Amino acid sequence: MFKLSGKCALVTGASGGIGAEIARALHAGGAVVALSGTRVEPLEALAAELGEGAHVCPANLSDPDSVEALPKAALAAMGGLDILVNNAGITRDQLMMRMSDEDWQTVIDVNLTAAFRLMRGVMRPMMKARWGRIINITSIVGQTGNPGQVNYAAAKAGLVGASKSLAQEVASRGVTVNCVAPGFIQTAMTDKLSDDQKAALMGNIPVGRMGTPEEIAAAVRYLASPEAGYVTGAVLHVNGGMTMV
Amino acid sequence: MSDIADRVKKIVVEHLGVEEDKVTESASFIDDLGADSLDTVELVMAFEEEFGIEIPDDAAENIQTVGDAVKFISEAA
């Protein structure tokens, strides 16, 4: 089940903890992967680890030209483009009263506008193939909100609305568009939290622990698979029961 | 019919799965040939590839019939 042989997948933010694990899971399923990110070194290290069927396609998602070029580069490297995983995301946390226009705009540009442009860029090959999978990594905070993350939560909620709209536009062409919404996942980002902060968080998670990148990657692999063809416009929450929506 | 018209017609027949004799010059993609808005976007993409041209969005909006497409492509190619 959930075999991806013969499929080509572009993963953004593949240098990060969750993105790298998503790339590993898709590759393990048999897909050829294009690893994108801004930092070339970790991408090359991951490509070397995966071996055959892994390509490095660096891109700076805050630069519109770089975003436009990415689907073309990935298509050229892999010879196809069947799966897009918009995983890249940044944070510029700040209480709203102190949030600058730049903090707002940078997060919207990278987390929402780049994802929109990439979805638009991959539509042509997917529509022609009458098969495509778009998986957007959102966040539980897009649904619940989070103090200090007005920009991030807005971008993630925006991505959910965009996904549901596109899902309706292209469903008849065999292209599905879904979101995976992680809760608290063990990554370099959450390692920075203090023990007290972590303990407070655990109290709100019924499963009683943080999630792992592998648990996010498994959800992505499912949505990318042929078996998930009847699932579109969905948000799959992977949060240990922290919020049940 | 010109070569361009023949090629346009072939694409329309293949893409929309309609009878060849229904694809007349005055046939509207949406009203006569049963295309939806996404079909018209795909047809424009197919024309672009077949003829190696770029059809800007504002021009694409005005291509509503088979004749419109042939006219635009004849002028652009």
PDB file of C-alpha atoms in Angstrom:
ATOM      1  CA  MET A   1       0.000   0.000   0.000  1.00  0.00           C
ATOM      2  CA  PHE A   2       0.927   3.618  -0.531  1.00  0.00           C
ATOM      3  CA  LYS A   3       3.499   2.802  -3.208  1.00  0.00           C
ATOM      4  CA  LEU A   4       4.860   5.767  -5.148  1.00  0.00           C
ATOM      5  CA  SER A   5       6.916   4.009  -7.824  1.00  0.00           C
ATOM      6  CA  GLY A   6       7.166   6.015 -11.026  1.00  0.00           C
ATOM      7  CA  LYS A   7       6.095   9.243  -9.317  1.00  0.00           C
ATOM      8  CA  CYS A   8       8.183  12.398  -9.060  1.00  0.00           C
ATOM      9  CA  ALA A   9       7.876  14.595  -5.978  1.00  0.00           C
ATOM     10  CA  LEU A  10       9.065  18.119  -5.221  1.00  0.00           C
ATOM     11  CA  VAL A  11       9.515  18.849  -1.507  1.00  0.00           C
ATOM     12  CA  THR A  12      10.239  22.383  -0.303  1.00  0.00           C
ATOM     13  CA  GLY A  13      12.017  23.005   2.974  1.00  0.00           C
ATOM     14  CA  ALA A  14      13.723  19.625   2.605  1.00  0.00           C
ATOM     15  CA  SER A  15      16.693  20.832   4.635  1.00  0.00           C
ATOM     16  CA  GLY A  16      14.527  21.087   7.761  1.00  0.00           C
ATOM     17  CA  GLY A  17      13.605  18.320  10.188  1.00  0.00           C
ATOM     18  CA  ILE A  18      10.087  17.643   8.908  1.00  0.00           C
ATOM     19  CA  GLY A  19      10.902  18.308   5.234  1.00  0.00           C
ATOM     20  CA  ALA A  20      13.840  15.908   5.216  1.00  0.00           C
ATOM     21  CA  GLU A  21      11.705  13.192   6.771  1.00  0.00           C
ATOM     22  CA  ILE A  22       8.944  13.781   4.186  1.00  0.00           C
ATOM     23  CA  ALA A  23      11.516  13.413   1.407  1.00  0.00           C
ATOM     24  CA  ARG A  24      12.799  10.188   2.993  1.00  0.00           C
ATOM     25  CA  ALA A  25       9.280   8.762   3.262  1.00  0.00           C
ATOM     26  CA  LEU A  26       8.346   9.571  -0.345  1.00  0.00           C
ATOM     27  CA  HIS A  27      11.668   8.217  -1.590  1.00  0.00           C
ATOM     28  CA  ALA A  28      11.205   5.061   0.483  1.00  0.00           C
ATOM     29  CA  GLY A  29       7.815   4.680  -1.195  1.00  0.00           C
ATOM     30  CA  GLY A  30       9.548   4.580  -4.566  1.00  0.00           C
ATOM     31  CA  ALA A  31       9.251   8.197  -5.679  1.00  0.00           C
ATOM     32  CA  VAL A  32      11.982  10.214  -7.303  1.00  0.00           C
ATOM     33  CA  VAL A  33      12.413  13.353  -5.187  1.00  0.00           C
ATOM     34  CA  ALA A  34      13.552  16.910  -5.837  1.00  0.00           C
ATOM     35  CA  LEU A  35      14.864  18.426  -2.618  1.00  0.00           C
ATOM     36  CA  SER A  36      14.432  22.169  -2.339  1.00  0.00           C
ATOM     37  CA  GLY A  37      15.567  24.650   0.268  1.00  0.00           C
ATOM     38  CA  THR A  38      17.826  27.635   0.672  1.00  0.00           C
ATOM     39  CA  ARG A  39      20.758  25.864   2.315  1.00  0.00           C
ATOM     40  CA  VAL A  40      22.482  23.691  -0.266  1.00  0.00           C
ATOM     41  CA  GLU A  41      24.740  21.698   2.080  1.00  0.00           C
ATOM     42  CA  PRO A  42      22.047  19.828   4.032  1.00  0.00           C
ATOM     43  CA  LEU A  43      20.161  19.212   0.774  1.00  0.00           C
ATOM     44  CA  GLU A  44      23.244  17.623  -0.766  1.00  0.00           C
ATOM     45  CA  ALA A  45      23.852  15.570   2.356  1.00  0.00           C
ATOM     46  CA  LEU A  46      20.269  14.288   2.191  1.00  0.00           C
ATOM     47  CA  ALA A  47      20.558  13.547  -1.537  1.00  0.00           C
ATOM     48  CA  ALA A  48      23.744  11.585  -0.865  1.00  0.00           C
ATOM     49  CA  GLU A  49      21.986   9.648   1.905  1.00  0.00           C
ATOM     50  CA  LEU A  50      19.039   8.782  -0.360  1.00  0.00           C
ATOM     51  CA  GLY A  51      21.236   7.862  -3.314  1.00  0.00           C
ATOM     52  CA  GLU A  52      19.622   7.251  -6.673  1.00  0.00           C
ATOM     53  CA  GLY A  53      16.465   9.199  -7.480  1.00  0.00           C
ATOM     54  CA  ALA A  54      17.227  12.276  -5.387  1.00  0.00           C
ATOM     55  CA  HIS A  55      17.913  15.671  -6.931  1.00  0.00           C
ATOM     56  CA  VAL A  56      18.894  18.953  -5.311  1.00  0.00           C
ATOM     57  CA  CYS A  57      16.937  22.012  -6.512  1.00  0.00           C
ATOM     58  CA  PRO A  58      17.855  25.006  -4.323  1.00  0.00           C
ATOM     59  CA  ALA A  59      15.449  27.936  -4.253  1.00  0.00           C
ATOM     60  CA  ASN A  60      14.845  31.061  -2.226  1.00  0.00           C
ATOM     61  CA  LEU A  61      11.110  31.217  -1.640  1.00  0.00           C
ATOM     62  CA  SER A  62      11.178  34.911  -0.730  1.00  0.00           C
ATOM     63  CA  ASP A  63      12.374  35.667  -4.279  1.00  0.00           C
ATOM     64  CA  PRO A  64       9.507  35.467  -6.841  1.00  0.00           C
ATOM     65  CA  ASP A  65      11.861  34.658  -9.743  1.00  0.00           C
ATOM     66  CA  SER A  66      13.397  31.811  -7.794  1.00  0.00           C
ATOM     67  CA  VAL A  67       9.917  30.465  -6.976  1.00  0.00           C
ATOM     68  CA  GLU A  68       8.802  30.628 -10.627  1.00  0.00           C
ATOM     69  CA  ALA A  69      11.934  28.773 -11.721  1.00  0.00           C
ATOM     70  CA  LEU A  70      11.645  25.949  -9.165  1.00  0.00           C
ATOM     71  CA  PRO A  71       8.892  23.783 -10.758  1.00  0.00           C
ATOM     72  CA  LYS A  72      10.668  24.005 -14.119  1.00  0.00           C
ATOM     73  CA  ALA A  73      13.994  23.014 -12.566  1.00  0.00           C
ATOM     74  CA  ALA A  74      12.380  20.116 -10.689  1.00  0.00           C
ATOM     75  CA  LEU A  75      10.570  18.941 -13.831  1.00  0.00           C
ATOM     76  CA  ALA A  76      13.790  19.071 -15.828  1.00  0.00           C
ATOM     77  CA  ALA A  77      15.745  17.194 -13.142  1.00  0.00           C
ATOM     78  CA  MET A  78      13.172  14.436 -12.566  1.00  0.00           C
ATOM     79  CA  GLY A  79      11.495  14.195 -15.978  1.00  0.00           C
ATOM     80  CA  GLY A  80       8.058  14.531 -14.373  1.00  0.00           C
ATOM     81  CA  LEU A  81       6.261  16.245 -11.543  1.00  0.00           C
ATOM     82  CA  ASP A  82       3.383  14.372  -9.913  1.00  0.00           C
ATOM     83  CA  ILE A  83       3.581  15.374  -6.259  1.00  0.00           C
ATOM     84  CA  LEU A  84       4.210  18.783  -4.690  1.00  0.00           C
ATOM     85  CA  VAL A  85       4.777  19.115  -0.954  1.00  0.00           C
ATOM     86  CA  ASN A  86       4.733  22.737   0.193  1.00  0.00           C
ATOM     87  CA  ASN A  87       6.534  22.228   3.471  1.00  0.00           C
ATOM     88  CA  ALA A  88       8.836  25.258   3.670  1.00  0.00           C
ATOM     89  CA  GLY A  89       7.859  27.770   6.290  1.00  0.00           C
ATOM     90  CA  ILE A  90       9.398  30.484   8.401  1.00  0.00           C
ATOM     91  CA  THR A  91       8.391  32.266  11.587  1.00  0.00           C
ATOM     92  CA  ARG A  92       8.882  35.877  12.670  1.00  0.00           C
ATOM     93  CA  ASP A  93       7.070  35.718  16.009  1.00  0.00           C
ATOM     94  CA  GLN A  94       6.109  38.937  17.733  1.00  0.00           C
ATOM     95  CA  LEU A  95       3.128  40.306  19.603  1.00  0.00           C
ATOM     96  CA  MET A  96       0.957  42.032  17.061  1.00  0.00           C
ATOM     97  CA  MET A  97       1.328  45.443  18.635  1.00  0.00           C
ATOM     98  CA  ARG A  98       5.029  45.172  17.985  1.00  0.00           C
ATOM     99  CA  MET A  99       4.878  43.329  14.666  1.00  0.00           C
ATOM    100  CA  SER A 100       6.430  45.251  11.788  1.00  0.00           C
ATOM    101  CA  ASP A 101       5.031  45.271   8.265  1.00  0.00           C
ATOM    102  CA  GLU A 102       8.159  43.429   7.267  1.00  0.00           C
ATOM    103  CA  ASP A 103       7.591  40.625   9.827  1.00  0.00           C
ATOM    104  CA  TRP A 104       4.079  40.269   8.479  1.00  0.00           C
ATOM    105  CA  GLN A 105       4.969  40.422   4.788  1.00  0.00           C
ATOM    106  CA  THR A 106       7.978  38.106   4.905  1.00  0.00           C
ATOM    107  CA  VAL A 107       5.963  35.338   6.543  1.00  0.00           C
ATOM    108  CA  ILE A 108       3.031  35.804   4.140  1.00  0.00           C
ATOM    109  CA  ASP A 109       5.409  35.837   1.149  1.00  0.00           C
ATOM    110  CA  VAL A 110       7.241  32.637   2.022  1.00  0.00           C
ATOM    111  CA  ASN A 111       4.489  30.619   3.705  1.00  0.00           C
ATOM    112  CA  LEU A 112       1.522  31.573   1.530  1.00  0.00           C
ATOM    113  CA  THR A 113       2.471  33.405  -1.677  1.00  0.00           C
ATOM    114  CA  ALA A 114       5.330  31.049  -2.569  1.00  0.00           C
ATOM    115  CA  ALA A 115       3.045  28.059  -1.997  1.00  0.00           C
ATOM    116  CA  PHE A 116       0.446  29.646  -4.306  1.00  0.00           C
ATOM    117  CA  ARG A 117       3.028  30.246  -7.018  1.00  0.00           C
ATOM    118  CA  LEU A 118       4.378  26.702  -6.740  1.00  0.00           C
ATOM    119  CA  MET A 119       0.880  25.213  -6.954  1.00  0.00           C
ATOM    120  CA  ARG A 120       0.236  27.311 -10.061  1.00  0.00           C
ATOM    121  CA  GLY A 121       3.580  26.230 -11.497  1.00  0.00           C
ATOM    122  CA  VAL A 122       2.915  22.499 -11.148  1.00  0.00           C
ATOM    123  CA  MET A 123      -0.669  22.592 -12.446  1.00  0.00           C
ATOM    124  CA  ARG A 124       0.208  22.185 -16.125  1.00  0.00           C
ATOM    125  CA  PRO A 125       2.106  18.876 -15.881  1.00  0.00           C
ATOM    126  CA  MET A 126      -0.429  17.501 -13.384  1.00  0.00           C
ATOM    127  CA  MET A 127      -3.454  18.443 -15.489  1.00  0.00           C
ATOM    128  CA  LYS A 128      -1.866  16.938 -18.584  1.00  0.00           C
ATOM    129  CA  ALA A 129      -1.097  13.730 -16.725  1.00  0.00           C
ATOM    130  CA  ARG A 130      -4.622  13.662 -15.261  1.00  0.00           C
ATOM    131  CA  TRP A 131      -2.948  12.812 -11.953  1.00  0.00           C
ATOM    132  CA  GLY A 132      -1.436  14.977  -9.278  1.00  0.00           C
ATOM    133  CA  ARG A 133      -1.041  15.317  -5.534  1.00  0.00           C
ATOM    134  CA  ILE A 134      -0.507  18.597  -3.728  1.00  0.00           C
ATOM    135  CA  ILE A 135       0.111  18.436  -0.004  1.00  0.00           C
ATOM    136  CA  ASN A 136       0.457  21.653   1.932  1.00  0.00           C
ATOM    137  CA  ILE A 137       1.952  21.521   5.392  1.00  0.00           C
ATOM    138  CA  THR A 138      -0.059  23.921   7.499  1.00  0.00           C
ATOM    139  CA  SER A 139      -0.200  24.052  11.284  1.00  0.00           C
ATOM    140  CA  ILE A 140      -2.635  23.620  14.095  1.00  0.00           C
ATOM    141  CA  VAL A 141      -2.231  27.351  14.809  1.00  0.00           C
ATOM    142  CA  GLY A 142      -3.941  28.142  11.501  1.00  0.00           C
ATOM    143  CA  GLN A 143      -7.061  26.755  13.137  1.00  0.00           C
ATOM    144  CA  THR A 144      -6.609  27.768  16.767  1.00  0.00           C
ATOM    145  CA  GLY A 145      -4.497  30.907  16.553  1.00  0.00           C
ATOM    146  CA  ASN A 146      -1.474  31.461  18.766  1.00  0.00           C
ATOM    147  CA  PRO A 147      -0.301  34.597  20.542  1.00  0.00           C
ATOM    148  CA  GLY A 148       2.790  36.012  18.855  1.00  0.00           C
ATOM    149  CA  GLN A 149       1.955  34.351  15.554  1.00  0.00           C
ATOM    150  CA  VAL A 150      -0.579  36.634  13.893  1.00  0.00           C
ATOM    151  CA  ASN A 151       1.424  36.481  10.666  1.00  0.00           C
ATOM    152  CA  TYR A 152       2.164  32.742  10.761  1.00  0.00           C
ATOM    153  CA  ALA A 153      -1.374  31.734  11.735  1.00  0.00           C
ATOM    154  CA  ALA A 154      -2.824  33.965   8.996  1.00  0.00           C
ATOM    155  CA  ALA A 155      -0.541  32.412   6.382  1.00  0.00           C
ATOM    156  CA  LYS A 156      -1.374  28.866   7.477  1.00  0.00           C
ATOM    157  CA  ALA A 157      -5.121  29.524   7.619  1.00  0.00           C
ATOM    158  CA  GLY A 158      -4.811  31.161   4.196  1.00  0.00           C
ATOM    159  CA  LEU A 159      -3.136  28.077   2.845  1.00  0.00           C
ATOM    160  CA  VAL A 160      -6.051  25.932   4.008  1.00  0.00           C
ATOM    161  CA  GLY A 161      -8.536  28.171   2.167  1.00  0.00           C
ATOM    162  CA  ALA A 162      -6.398  28.174  -0.963  1.00  0.00           C
ATOM    163  CA  SER A 163      -6.071  24.387  -0.850  1.00  0.00           C
ATOM    164  CA  LYS A 164      -9.816  23.837  -0.535  1.00  0.00           C
ATOM    165  CA  SER A 165     -10.519  26.216  -3.431  1.00  0.00           C
ATOM    166  CA  LEU A 166      -7.940  24.661  -5.730  1.00  0.00           C
ATOM    167  CA  ALA A 167      -9.125  21.196  -4.714  1.00  0.00           C
ATOM    168  CA  GLN A 168     -12.542  22.041  -6.154  1.00  0.00           C
ATOM    169  CA  GLU A 169     -11.090  23.505  -9.340  1.00  0.00           C
ATOM    170  CA  VAL A 170      -8.973  20.514 -10.312  1.00  0.00           C
ATOM    171  CA  ALA A 171     -10.706  17.499  -8.745  1.00  0.00           C
ATOM    172  CA  SER A 172     -12.160  16.455 -12.106  1.00  0.00           C
ATOM    173  CA  ARG A 173      -8.641  16.151 -13.496  1.00  0.00           C
ATOM    174  CA  GLY A 174      -7.384  13.610 -10.982  1.00  0.00           C
ATOM    175  CA  VAL A 175      -5.475  16.184  -8.968  1.00  0.00           C
ATOM    176  CA  THR A 176      -6.034  16.265  -5.206  1.00  0.00           C
ATOM    177  CA  VAL A 177      -5.063  19.077  -2.857  1.00  0.00           C
ATOM    178  CA  ASN A 178      -4.832  18.428   0.862  1.00  0.00           C
ATOM    179  CA  CYS A 179      -3.202  19.782   3.998  1.00  0.00           C
ATOM    180  CA  VAL A 180      -1.349  18.123   6.825  1.00  0.00           C
ATOM    181  CA  ALA A 181      -1.529  20.159  10.020  1.00  0.00           C
ATOM    182  CA  PRO A 182       1.158  19.213  12.539  1.00  0.00           C
ATOM    183  CA  GLY A 183       0.828  19.974  16.229  1.00  0.00           C
ATOM    184  CA  PHE A 184       3.976  20.044  18.378  1.00  0.00           C
ATOM    185  CA  ILE A 185       6.665  18.103  16.578  1.00  0.00           C
ATOM    186  CA  GLN A 186      10.160  17.338  17.816  1.00  0.00           C
ATOM    187  CA  THR A 187      12.452  19.469  15.644  1.00  0.00           C
ATOM    188  CA  ALA A 188      15.297  21.925  16.061  1.00  0.00           C
ATOM    189  CA  MET A 189      12.607  24.594  16.430  1.00  0.00           C
ATOM    190  CA  THR A 190      10.904  22.950  19.425  1.00  0.00           C
ATOM    191  CA  ASP A 191      14.225  21.807  20.980  1.00  0.00           C
ATOM    192  CA  LYS A 192      14.754  25.431  21.916  1.00  0.00           C
ATOM    193  CA  LEU A 193      11.796  25.391  24.331  1.00  0.00           C
ATOM    194  CA  SER A 194      12.582  25.231  28.049  1.00  0.00           C
ATOM    195  CA  ASP A 195      11.616  22.182  30.122  1.00  0.00           C
ATOM    196  CA  ASP A 196       8.891  24.229  31.814  1.00  0.00           C
ATOM    197  CA  GLN A 197       7.462  25.257  28.458  1.00  0.00           C
ATOM    198  CA  LYS A 198       7.545  21.653  27.272  1.00  0.00           C
ATOM    199  CA  ALA A 199       5.851  20.416  30.455  1.00  0.00           C
ATOM    200  CA  ALA A 200       3.087  22.983  30.016  1.00  0.00           C
ATOM    201  CA  LEU A 201       2.587  21.870  26.424  1.00  0.00           C
ATOM    202  CA  MET A 202       2.426  18.171  27.313  1.00  0.00           C
ATOM    203  CA  GLY A 203      -0.431  18.888  29.689  1.00  0.00           C
ATOM    204  CA  ASN A 204      -2.521  19.835  26.667  1.00  0.00           C
ATOM    205  CA  ILE A 205      -1.618  16.838  24.529  1.00  0.00           C
ATOM    206  CA  PRO A 206      -3.754  13.746  25.254  1.00  0.00           C
ATOM    207  CA  VAL A 207      -1.153  11.430  23.710  1.00  0.00           C
ATOM    208  CA  GLY A 208       1.299  12.847  26.261  1.00  0.00           C
ATOM    209  CA  ARG A 209       4.311  13.491  24.057  1.00  0.00           C
ATOM    210  CA  MET A 210       5.502  15.549  21.121  1.00  0.00           C
ATOM    211  CA  GLY A 211       5.062  14.148  17.653  1.00  0.00           C
ATOM    212  CA  THR A 212       7.932  13.017  15.465  1.00  0.00           C
ATOM    213  CA  PRO A 213       8.794  14.158  11.931  1.00  0.00           C
ATOM    214  CA  GLU A 214       8.221  10.536  10.849  1.00  0.00           C
ATOM    215  CA  GLU A 215       4.583  10.803  11.938  1.00  0.00           C
ATOM    216  CA  ILE A 216       4.091  13.858   9.730  1.00  0.00           C
ATOM    217  CA  ALA A 217       5.907  12.201   6.840  1.00  0.00           C
ATOM    218  CA  ALA A 218       3.668   9.127   7.047  1.00  0.00           C
ATOM    219  CA  ALA A 219       0.572  11.320   6.706  1.00  0.00           C
ATOM    220  CA  VAL A 220       2.101  13.019   3.670  1.00  0.00           C
ATOM    221  CA  ARG A 221       2.983   9.702   2.073  1.00  0.00           C
ATOM    222  CA  TYR A 222      -0.593   8.519   2.489  1.00  0.00           C
ATOM    223  CA  LEU A 223      -2.048  11.662   0.867  1.00  0.00           C
ATOM    224  CA  ALA A 224       0.502  11.376  -1.963  1.00  0.00           C
ATOM    225  CA  SER A 225      -0.448   7.782  -2.701  1.00  0.00           C
ATOM    226  CA  PRO A 226      -2.849   6.462  -5.350  1.00  0.00           C
ATOM    227  CA  GLU A 227      -5.000   5.065  -2.513  1.00  0.00           C
ATOM    228  CA  ALA A 228      -5.815   8.619  -1.344  1.00  0.00           C
ATOM    229  CA  GLY A 229      -7.461   9.568  -4.648  1.00  0.00           C
ATOM    230  CA  TYR A 230     -10.855  10.113  -3.012  1.00  0.00           C
ATOM    231  CA  VAL A 231      -9.471  12.461  -0.360  1.00  0.00           C
ATOM    232  CA  THR A 232      -9.303  16.095  -1.430  1.00  0.00           C
ATOM    233  CA  GLY A 233      -9.705  19.450   0.270  1.00  0.00           C
ATOM    234  CA  ALA A 234      -9.028  17.747   3.585  1.00  0.00           C
ATOM    235  CA  VAL A 235      -6.901  18.846   6.514  1.00  0.00           C
ATOM    236  CA  LEU A 236      -5.293  15.884   8.223  1.00  0.00           C
ATOM    237  CA  HIS A 237      -4.448  16.881  11.800  1.00  0.00           C
ATOM    238  CA  VAL A 238      -1.449  15.109  13.300  1.00  0.00           C
ATOM    239  CA  ASN A 239      -1.294  16.601  16.774  1.00  0.00           C
ATOM    240  CA  GLY A 240      -1.681  13.904  19.412  1.00  0.00           C
ATOM    241  CA  GLY A 241      -5.242  14.991  20.076  1.00  0.00           C
ATOM    242  CA  MET A 242      -4.165  18.469  21.175  1.00  0.00           C
ATOM    243  CA  THR A 243      -7.023  19.993  19.204  1.00  0.00           C
ATOM    244  CA  MET A 244      -9.799  17.857  17.800  1.00  0.00           C
ATOM    245  CA  VAL A 245     -11.368  19.545  14.803  1.00  0.00           C
TER     246      VAL A 245
ATOM    247  CA  MET B   1      -9.715  24.461 -44.210  1.00  0.00           C
ATOM    248  CA  SER B   2      -6.240  25.724 -43.514  1.00  0.00           C
ATOM    249  CA  ASP B   3      -3.595  23.627 -41.833  1.00  0.00           C
ATOM    250  CA  ILE B   4      -4.000  25.654 -38.620  1.00  0.00           C
ATOM    251  CA  ALA B   5      -7.762  25.132 -38.622  1.00  0.00           C
ATOM    252  CA  ASP B   6      -7.293  21.379 -39.074  1.00  0.00           C
ATOM    253  CA  ARG B   7      -4.861  21.170 -36.181  1.00  0.00           C
ATOM    254  CA  VAL B   8      -7.098  23.293 -33.929  1.00  0.00           C
ATOM    255  CA  LYS B   9     -10.056  21.104 -34.781  1.00  0.00           C
ATOM    256  CA  LYS B  10      -8.127  17.937 -34.008  1.00  0.00           C
ATOM    257  CA  ILE B  11      -7.139  19.259 -30.561  1.00  0.00           C
ATOM    258  CA  VAL B  12     -10.729  20.277 -29.788  1.00  0.00           C
ATOM    259  CA  VAL B  13     -12.108  16.895 -30.872  1.00  0.00           C
ATOM    260  CA  GLU B  14      -9.539  15.021 -28.802  1.00  0.00           C
ATOM    261  CA  HIS B  15      -9.797  17.186 -25.740  1.00  0.00           C
ATOM    262  CA  LEU B  16     -13.548  17.642 -25.509  1.00  0.00           C
ATOM    263  CA  GLY B  17     -14.467  14.281 -27.008  1.00  0.00           C
ATOM    264  CA  VAL B  18     -16.995  15.817 -29.402  1.00  0.00           C
ATOM    265  CA  GLU B  19     -18.068  14.780 -32.911  1.00  0.00           C
ATOM    266  CA  GLU B  20     -15.839  16.262 -35.602  1.00  0.00           C
ATOM    267  CA  ASP B  21     -18.727  17.789 -37.562  1.00  0.00           C
ATOM    268  CA  LYS B  22     -19.820  19.794 -34.512  1.00  0.00           C
ATOM    269  CA  VAL B  23     -16.481  21.622 -34.434  1.00  0.00           C
ATOM    270  CA  THR B  24     -17.420  24.399 -36.855  1.00  0.00           C
ATOM    271  CA  GLU B  25     -15.794  27.791 -37.033  1.00  0.00           C
ATOM    272  CA  SER B  26     -18.626  29.474 -35.161  1.00  0.00           C
ATOM    273  CA  ALA B  27     -18.937  26.766 -32.491  1.00  0.00           C
ATOM    274  CA  SER B  28     -18.525  28.141 -28.972  1.00  0.00           C
ATOM    275  CA  PHE B  29     -16.397  25.949 -26.724  1.00  0.00           C
ATOM    276  CA  ILE B  30     -18.668  26.479 -23.737  1.00  0.00           C
ATOM    277  CA  ASP B  31     -22.133  26.930 -25.284  1.00  0.00           C
ATOM    278  CA  ASP B  32     -21.924  24.469 -28.184  1.00  0.00           C
ATOM    279  CA  LEU B  33     -19.193  21.998 -27.324  1.00  0.00           C
ATOM    280  CA  GLY B  34     -19.895  21.455 -23.630  1.00  0.00           C
ATOM    281  CA  ALA B  35     -16.577  22.778 -22.315  1.00  0.00           C
ATOM    282  CA  ASP B  36     -16.313  24.063 -18.756  1.00  0.00           C
ATOM    283  CA  SER B  37     -14.023  26.918 -17.746  1.00  0.00           C
ATOM    284  CA  LEU B  38     -11.192  24.532 -16.878  1.00  0.00           C
ATOM    285  CA  ASP B  39     -11.511  22.899 -20.316  1.00  0.00           C
ATOM    286  CA  THR B  40     -10.992  26.275 -21.974  1.00  0.00           C
ATOM    287  CA  VAL B  41      -7.812  26.812 -19.933  1.00  0.00           C
ATOM    288  CA  GLU B  42      -6.584  23.375 -20.985  1.00  0.00           C
ATOM    289  CA  LEU B  43      -7.440  24.023 -24.635  1.00  0.00           C
ATOM    290  CA  VAL B  44      -5.394  27.221 -24.568  1.00  0.00           C
ATOM    291  CA  MET B  45      -2.508  25.261 -23.018  1.00  0.00           C
ATOM    292  CA  ALA B  46      -2.813  22.658 -25.769  1.00  0.00           C
ATOM    293  CA  PHE B  47      -2.836  25.338 -28.489  1.00  0.00           C
ATOM    294  CA  GLU B  48       0.255  26.931 -26.968  1.00  0.00           C
ATOM    295  CA  GLU B  49       2.105  23.641 -27.099  1.00  0.00           C
ATOM    296  CA  GLU B  50       0.906  22.600 -30.544  1.00  0.00           C
ATOM    297  CA  PHE B  51       1.815  25.897 -32.172  1.00  0.00           C
ATOM    298  CA  GLY B  52       4.764  26.939 -29.980  1.00  0.00           C
ATOM    299  CA  ILE B  53       3.182  30.261 -29.074  1.00  0.00           C
ATOM    300  CA  GLU B  54       2.245  32.098 -25.904  1.00  0.00           C
ATOM    301  CA  ILE B  55      -1.376  33.097 -25.492  1.00  0.00           C
ATOM    302  CA  PRO B  56      -1.615  35.869 -22.867  1.00  0.00           C
ATOM    303  CA  ASP B  57      -4.486  35.660 -20.368  1.00  0.00           C
ATOM    304  CA  ASP B  58      -6.357  38.666 -21.769  1.00  0.00           C
ATOM    305  CA  ALA B  59      -6.215  37.170 -25.282  1.00  0.00           C
ATOM    306  CA  ALA B  60      -7.251  33.753 -23.953  1.00  0.00           C
ATOM    307  CA  GLU B  61     -10.395  35.270 -22.464  1.00  0.00           C
ATOM    308  CA  ASN B  62     -11.458  36.433 -25.933  1.00  0.00           C
ATOM    309  CA  ILE B  63     -10.999  33.023 -27.522  1.00  0.00           C
ATOM    310  CA  GLN B  64     -14.521  31.679 -27.212  1.00  0.00           C
ATOM    311  CA  THR B  65     -15.111  29.926 -30.496  1.00  0.00           C
ATOM    312  CA  VAL B  66     -13.124  27.639 -32.761  1.00  0.00           C
ATOM    313  CA  GLY B  67     -12.864  30.513 -35.247  1.00  0.00           C
ATOM    314  CA  ASP B  68     -11.479  32.847 -32.539  1.00  0.00           C
ATOM    315  CA  ALA B  69      -8.734  30.332 -31.824  1.00  0.00           C
ATOM    316  CA  VAL B  70      -7.826  29.863 -35.481  1.00  0.00           C
ATOM    317  CA  LYS B  71      -7.749  33.627 -36.007  1.00  0.00           C
ATOM    318  CA  PHE B  72      -5.535  34.285 -32.972  1.00  0.00           C
ATOM    319  CA  ILE B  73      -3.119  31.484 -33.822  1.00  0.00           C
ATOM    320  CA  SER B  74      -2.906  32.504 -37.507  1.00  0.00           C
ATOM    321  CA  GLU B  75      -1.914  35.997 -36.430  1.00  0.00           C
ATOM    322  CA  ALA B  76       0.511  34.832 -33.742  1.00  0.00           C
ATOM    323  CA  ALA B  77       2.229  31.944 -35.516  1.00  0.00           C
TER     324      ALA B  77
END
